Coordinates of C-alpha atoms and ligand atoms in Angstrom, one line a residue:
M1 CA -3.3 150.7 57.3
L2 CA 0.0 149.5 56.9
N3 CA 2.2 149.1 60.0
I4 CA 6.1 148.1 59.4
E5 CA 7.3 149.1 62.9
T6 CA 9.4 146.1 64.4
N7 CA 11.0 145.4 67.6
Y8 CA 14.9 145.1 67.7
L9 CA 17.3 144.9 70.7
G10 CA 13.9 145.4 72.9
I11 CA 13.2 149.0 71.4
N12 CA 10.3 149.7 69.1
L13 CA 11.3 150.6 65.5
K14 CA 9.2 152.7 63.2
S15 CA 10.5 150.8 60.2
P16 CA 12.6 148.0 59.7
I17 CA 15.7 149.9 57.5
I18 CA 18.5 150.6 60.0
V19 CA 21.7 152.5 58.8
A20 CA 24.2 150.2 58.7
S21 CA 27.4 151.4 60.5
S22 CA 29.5 153.6 58.0
G23 CA 30.8 156.9 57.8
L24 CA 27.5 157.8 56.4
S25 CA 26.4 158.8 60.2
N26 CA 29.4 161.2 60.6
S27 CA 27.7 164.3 59.9
I28 CA 24.5 165.2 61.8
E29 CA 22.6 166.8 59.3
K30 CA 22.8 163.4 57.3
I31 CA 21.6 161.8 60.5
K32 CA 18.2 163.8 60.7
E33 CA 18.2 163.1 56.7
F34 CA 17.9 159.5 57.4
E35 CA 15.1 159.8 60.1
K36 CA 12.9 162.2 57.9
N37 CA 13.2 159.6 54.9
G38 CA 12.4 157.0 57.6
A39 CA 15.1 155.4 58.9
G40 CA 14.2 152.9 62.0
A41 CA 17.8 153.5 63.8
I42 CA 21.4 154.9 63.0
V43 CA 24.5 152.4 63.9
L44 CA 27.3 154.8 64.3
K45 CA 30.9 154.3 62.6
S46 CA 33.2 152.0 64.8
I47 CA 35.3 153.4 67.0
F48 CA 38.7 151.0 66.7
E49 CA 40.9 150.6 69.2
E50 CA 43.5 149.5 66.6
Q51 CA 43.2 152.5 64.7
I52 CA 43.9 154.7 67.9
L53 CA 46.8 152.4 68.9
A54 CA 48.1 152.9 65.3
E55 CA 47.7 156.8 65.4
S56 CA 49.6 156.8 68.7
A57 CA 52.7 154.8 67.4
H58 CA 52.7 156.7 64.2
N59 CA 52.9 160.0 66.2
I60 CA 55.4 158.8 68.9
S61 CA 57.9 157.3 65.7
Q62 CA 57.8 161.2 64.8
D63 CA 60.1 161.8 67.5
Q64 CA 61.9 159.2 69.4
S65 CA 63.8 161.6 71.7
Y66 CA 61.2 161.3 74.7
G67 CA 61.3 158.9 77.2
Y68 CA 58.3 156.1 78.0
D69 CA 56.8 158.5 80.3
V70 CA 56.2 161.2 77.6
H71 CA 55.2 158.0 75.0
D72 CA 52.6 157.0 77.4
Y73 CA 51.0 160.2 77.8
I74 CA 50.8 160.7 74.2
S75 CA 49.2 157.4 73.7
A76 CA 46.7 157.9 76.0
T77 CA 45.9 162.1 75.0
I78 CA 45.1 160.4 71.9
R79 CA 43.0 157.6 73.3
D80 CA 40.9 160.0 75.6
T81 CA 40.8 162.8 72.6
R82 CA 39.4 159.8 70.0
L83 CA 36.8 158.8 72.4
G84 CA 36.0 162.1 73.6
D85 CA 35.2 162.9 70.2
Y86 CA 33.3 159.8 69.5
L87 CA 31.1 160.3 72.6
S88 CA 30.3 163.9 71.9
H89 CA 29.1 162.6 68.6
L90 CA 26.8 160.1 69.8
K91 CA 25.3 162.8 72.1
E92 CA 24.5 165.1 69.0
A93 CA 23.2 162.6 67.5
K94 CA 20.8 161.4 70.3
A95 CA 20.0 164.8 70.9
A96 CA 19.2 165.5 67.0
V97 CA 16.9 162.9 66.3
N98 CA 14.3 160.9 68.2
I99 CA 15.2 157.5 66.3
P100 CA 17.8 155.1 68.1
I101 CA 21.2 155.8 68.1
I102 CA 23.4 152.5 68.1
A103 CA 27.1 153.1 68.9
S104 CA 30.1 150.4 67.2
I105 CA 32.7 149.4 68.7
N106 CA 35.7 147.4 67.7
C107 CA 38.5 146.8 70.2
I108 CA 41.7 144.4 70.6
S109 CA 42.2 144.1 74.2
D110 CA 39.8 143.1 77.1
H111 CA 39.8 146.5 79.5
E112 CA 38.7 148.5 76.0
W113 CA 35.8 146.7 75.4
L114 CA 35.2 147.3 78.7
D115 CA 35.9 150.8 79.0
F116 CA 34.5 152.0 76.0
T117 CA 31.2 150.3 76.5
H118 CA 31.0 151.6 79.7
K119 CA 31.5 155.2 78.7
I120 CA 29.1 154.5 75.2
E121 CA 26.9 153.7 77.9
E122 CA 27.1 156.7 79.9
A123 CA 26.9 158.8 76.7
G124 CA 23.3 158.1 76.5
A125 CA 23.6 155.1 73.2
D126 CA 20.4 153.1 73.1
A127 CA 22.6 150.1 72.4
I128 CA 25.6 148.8 71.2
E129 CA 26.8 147.1 68.5
L130 CA 29.9 144.6 68.9
N131 CA 32.4 144.7 65.3
I132 CA 33.9 141.4 66.2
G133 CA 35.8 140.6 62.6
L134 CA 37.1 137.1 62.6
L135 CA 39.3 136.1 59.8
P136 CA 41.0 132.4 60.6
S137 CA 43.9 133.1 58.5
N138 CA 46.2 131.9 61.6
H139 CA 47.0 128.7 60.8
E140 CA 48.2 127.9 64.2
I141 CA 44.9 128.3 65.5
S142 CA 42.3 126.5 65.2
S143 CA 38.9 127.1 64.6
E144 CA 37.8 126.8 68.1
E145 CA 39.9 128.8 69.6
N146 CA 39.2 131.5 66.7
E147 CA 35.1 131.1 68.0
Q148 CA 36.1 131.3 71.5
K149 CA 37.0 134.9 70.7
Y150 CA 33.1 135.8 70.4
F151 CA 32.0 134.0 73.3
S152 CA 34.9 135.4 75.6
I153 CA 33.9 139.2 74.1
V154 CA 29.9 139.0 74.5
E155 CA 31.0 137.8 78.4
K156 CA 32.6 140.1 79.3
V157 CA 30.9 143.1 77.9
K158 CA 27.3 141.6 78.7
R159 CA 28.1 141.2 82.4
N160 CA 29.4 144.8 82.7
T161 CA 26.6 146.6 80.9
N162 CA 22.7 147.1 80.7
L163 CA 23.1 148.4 77.3
P164 CA 21.2 145.7 74.9
I165 CA 23.8 144.1 72.7
A166 CA 23.9 143.5 68.6
L167 CA 26.7 140.9 67.9
K168 CA 28.3 141.8 64.1
M169 CA 30.1 139.2 63.1
S170 CA 31.7 137.4 59.7
Q171 CA 30.5 134.3 58.0
Y172 CA 33.5 133.1 58.4
S173 CA 33.5 129.5 60.4
A174 CA 33.2 125.9 59.6
G175 CA 30.6 125.2 61.7
L176 CA 28.6 128.6 61.4
A177 CA 25.5 127.2 62.3
N178 CA 26.1 125.6 65.5
L179 CA 28.1 128.6 66.5
I180 CA 25.2 131.2 66.4
K181 CA 22.9 128.8 68.0
K182 CA 25.5 128.6 71.0
L183 CA 26.2 132.2 70.8
S184 CA 22.6 132.6 71.3
W185 CA 22.3 130.3 74.1
T186 CA 24.3 132.1 76.0
G187 CA 21.9 135.2 77.0
H188 CA 24.5 137.7 76.0
V189 CA 23.7 138.1 72.7
D190 CA 20.4 140.5 72.1
A191 CA 20.6 140.1 68.3
F192 CA 22.8 138.9 65.5
V193 CA 24.1 141.2 62.6
L194 CA 25.0 139.0 59.7
F195 CA 27.2 139.6 58.1
N196 CA 29.6 142.0 57.9
R197 CA 31.5 143.0 54.9
Y198 CA 35.0 143.5 54.7
F199 CA 38.0 144.6 52.6
N200 CA 38.3 142.0 49.7
P201 CA 41.5 142.3 48.0
D202 CA 42.6 142.1 44.4
I203 CA 45.8 142.3 42.6
D204 CA 46.4 144.9 39.9
I205 CA 48.4 142.3 37.3
E206 CA 50.3 145.2 35.7
K207 CA 51.5 147.4 38.8
M208 CA 51.8 144.2 40.5
E209 CA 50.0 145.5 43.4
I210 CA 47.3 144.7 46.2
T211 CA 44.3 146.4 45.4
S212 CA 40.9 145.9 46.5
T213 CA 37.6 145.0 44.8
G214 CA 34.5 147.5 45.2
V215 CA 33.9 149.1 48.8
F216 CA 30.3 149.0 48.1
S217 CA 28.4 145.7 48.1
R218 CA 26.5 144.6 44.4
A219 CA 23.0 143.4 44.6
E220 CA 24.2 139.4 44.4
D221 CA 26.0 140.4 47.4
I222 CA 22.6 139.5 49.2
S223 CA 22.6 135.9 48.8
D224 CA 24.9 135.1 51.6
S225 CA 22.7 136.6 54.2
L226 CA 19.5 135.4 52.6
R227 CA 21.2 132.2 53.0
W228 CA 22.3 132.3 56.5
V229 CA 18.9 134.0 57.5
A230 CA 17.1 131.5 56.3
I231 CA 19.0 128.6 57.7
M232 CA 19.0 130.1 61.3
S233 CA 16.3 132.4 62.0
N234 CA 13.7 129.2 63.1
V235 CA 16.6 127.5 65.0
I236 CA 17.5 130.8 67.4
E237 CA 15.2 132.9 69.1
V238 CA 17.5 136.1 69.2
P239 CA 16.2 138.1 66.6
I240 CA 18.9 138.9 63.2
A241 CA 19.2 141.7 61.1
A242 CA 20.7 141.0 57.8
T243 CA 23.3 143.1 56.4
T244 CA 24.8 143.1 52.9
G245 CA 23.9 143.7 49.2
I246 CA 19.9 145.0 50.4
H247 CA 19.6 148.0 48.0
T248 CA 16.1 147.8 47.0
G249 CA 12.1 147.7 49.0
K250 CA 12.4 143.8 47.2
D251 CA 15.4 143.0 49.1
V252 CA 13.9 143.7 52.9
V253 CA 11.0 142.0 51.7
K254 CA 13.4 139.0 50.7
E255 CA 15.1 139.3 53.8
I256 CA 11.9 139.5 56.2
L257 CA 10.6 136.3 54.2
A258 CA 14.1 134.8 55.1
G259 CA 13.3 135.7 58.9
A260 CA 15.0 138.8 59.6
Q261 CA 13.5 141.2 62.1
C262 CA 15.0 143.9 60.3
V263 CA 18.0 145.0 57.9
Q264 CA 20.9 147.1 57.8
I265 CA 21.8 149.1 54.5
A266 CA 25.3 151.4 54.1
S267 CA 26.1 150.7 49.9
T268 CA 22.6 151.7 48.4
I269 CA 22.4 155.0 50.3
Y270 CA 26.2 156.2 49.7
E271 CA 24.7 155.6 45.8
H272 CA 21.8 157.2 45.6
G273 CA 21.3 159.2 48.7
S274 CA 19.6 159.0 52.1
Q275 CA 16.2 159.4 50.2
Q276 CA 16.7 155.6 48.9
I277 CA 15.3 154.7 52.4
K278 CA 11.8 156.3 51.3
V279 CA 12.1 154.9 48.0
M280 CA 13.1 151.1 49.5
I281 CA 10.2 151.7 51.9
D282 CA 7.4 152.6 49.7
E283 CA 8.3 149.6 47.6
M284 CA 8.2 147.4 50.5
E285 CA 4.6 148.9 51.2
D286 CA 3.6 148.3 47.9
W287 CA 4.4 144.8 48.0
M288 CA 2.7 144.6 51.4
Q289 CA -0.3 146.3 49.9
R290 CA -0.6 143.9 46.5
K291 CA -0.1 140.6 49.0
S292 CA -2.1 141.9 51.6
F293 CA 0.1 141.8 54.7
N294 CA -1.0 144.9 57.3
F295 CA 2.4 143.8 59.3
L296 CA 5.5 142.4 58.9
D297 CA 4.6 139.6 61.3
D298 CA 2.1 138.6 58.4
F299 CA 4.9 137.2 56.7
R300 CA 8.4 137.5 58.5
G301 CA 9.9 133.8 58.0
K302 CA 7.2 132.3 55.5
M303 CA 10.7 131.7 53.4
A304 CA 12.7 130.2 55.9
F305 CA 14.3 127.2 55.8
D306 CA 12.6 124.0 56.5
S307 CA 13.6 120.8 55.4
E308 CA 10.3 119.1 54.7
K309 CA 9.7 121.9 51.9
S310 CA 11.3 124.0 49.1
T311 CA 13.1 126.2 51.3
V312 CA 15.7 123.4 51.4
A313 CA 17.4 125.2 48.2
F314 CA 19.1 127.5 50.9
E315 CA 20.9 123.8 51.7
R316 CA 22.3 123.6 48.4
I317 CA 26.0 124.9 47.0
Q318 CA 26.4 122.2 44.1
F319 CA 25.2 123.4 40.3
M320 CA 24.1 120.3 39.4
K321 CA 22.6 119.9 36.6
H322 CA 19.2 120.2 37.2
F323 CA 19.9 123.1 39.5
G324 CA 22.1 125.5 37.9
G325 CA 20.1 125.3 34.3
I326 CA 23.2 125.7 32.3
E327 CA 24.5 123.7 30.0
Ligands
FMN401 C1 32.2 153.3 53.3 C2 31.9 151.8 54.4 C3 32.5 151.8 55.8 C4 32.2 151.0 56.8 N1 32.7 151.1 58.0 C5 32.3 150.2 59.1 C6 32.4 150.1 60.4 O1 33.2 151.4 60.7 N2 32.0 149.5 61.4 C7 31.3 148.0 61.0 O2 30.7 147.7 61.8 N3 30.8 148.4 59.1 C8 31.3 149.1 58.6 N4 31.0 148.9 56.9 C9 30.0 147.6 56.7 C10 28.7 148.5 57.1 O3 27.9 148.6 58.3 C11 27.4 147.3 56.0 O4 27.2 146.1 57.1 C12 27.9 146.7 55.0 O5 28.6 147.6 53.9 C13 27.1 146.1 54.3 O6 25.9 146.3 53.9 P1 25.8 146.9 52.1 O7 25.9 145.9 51.3 O8 24.3 147.9 52.5 O9 26.5 148.0 52.3 C14 30.8 150.0 56.1 C15 31.3 149.9 55.3 C16 31.3 150.9 54.1 C17 30.6 150.8 52.7

């Protein structure tokens, strides 16, 4: 009898496939469909402090005739309304399904990381995902200063909540393995989500405008998370959720072989609908049956990086002749 349950953030999930944070979870009907098709948990779309501030600034710029008091009032009202809407949706989602609902936040000010978390905990979320995007683009800021941001946010948030915390991070760091290891030692991170997918710029050379490459990931995008899950899963004790480029049941198997505790998917659901979760589970179970594995733990980490084994390939980056095979 196959059992694909897994433990994530101290919660028992009935399957290792989590619906990643995105607009997919904006509808309660869809959330119910995800549960029906076998999702282990759902991460709600992030609430972005920056977006709330931008909306306030836009509204204020529409009417300059009022004084600062009124501007403060407008900002506070917009902020409370957006946060209130998020919390209502979270409560509705919790009431609609039995699987865990994980809230996701992205803030820029210290007090909002704390206040958003506090309100989300009160509203009944099962866990919180901190969506911390880090693009080291400011040439005045050193890598250490940049990375300090992760330590400072997880420390503050963890001190102020009893919720389990997942840290969804970017792959931008010159010392990524060391950074993840040190973050795992803080005791403030209950899971890592590797890695977020961002807006990727392109240029339209006819219009000479900035455009974006596709919003959705492609199958080959899996290699970044696969590489880093494999490299880190034996090094840290904190579980890892893999995300980006996981489109099939075979991809879930690959990530678990690399050592992931579970996966988070978005693009493939956008492209194929919520039933894709079931298709992926069936494909994964079919593989488990063929290989005589009854539990995910039976094969988890079997292909994780080990300097003594063939899995050293996860550390290769150069297309050397014998490796690339292309003349
Ligand atoms: C349309 C769309 C919206 C997204 N919104 C968010 C978001 O609000 N917060 C977040 O942390 N990630 C967001 N993501 C990233 C996904 O959660 C996920 O990590 C990423 O898409 C990689 O998974 P995939 O390859 O299965 O799409 C979004 C992705 C898509 C495609």
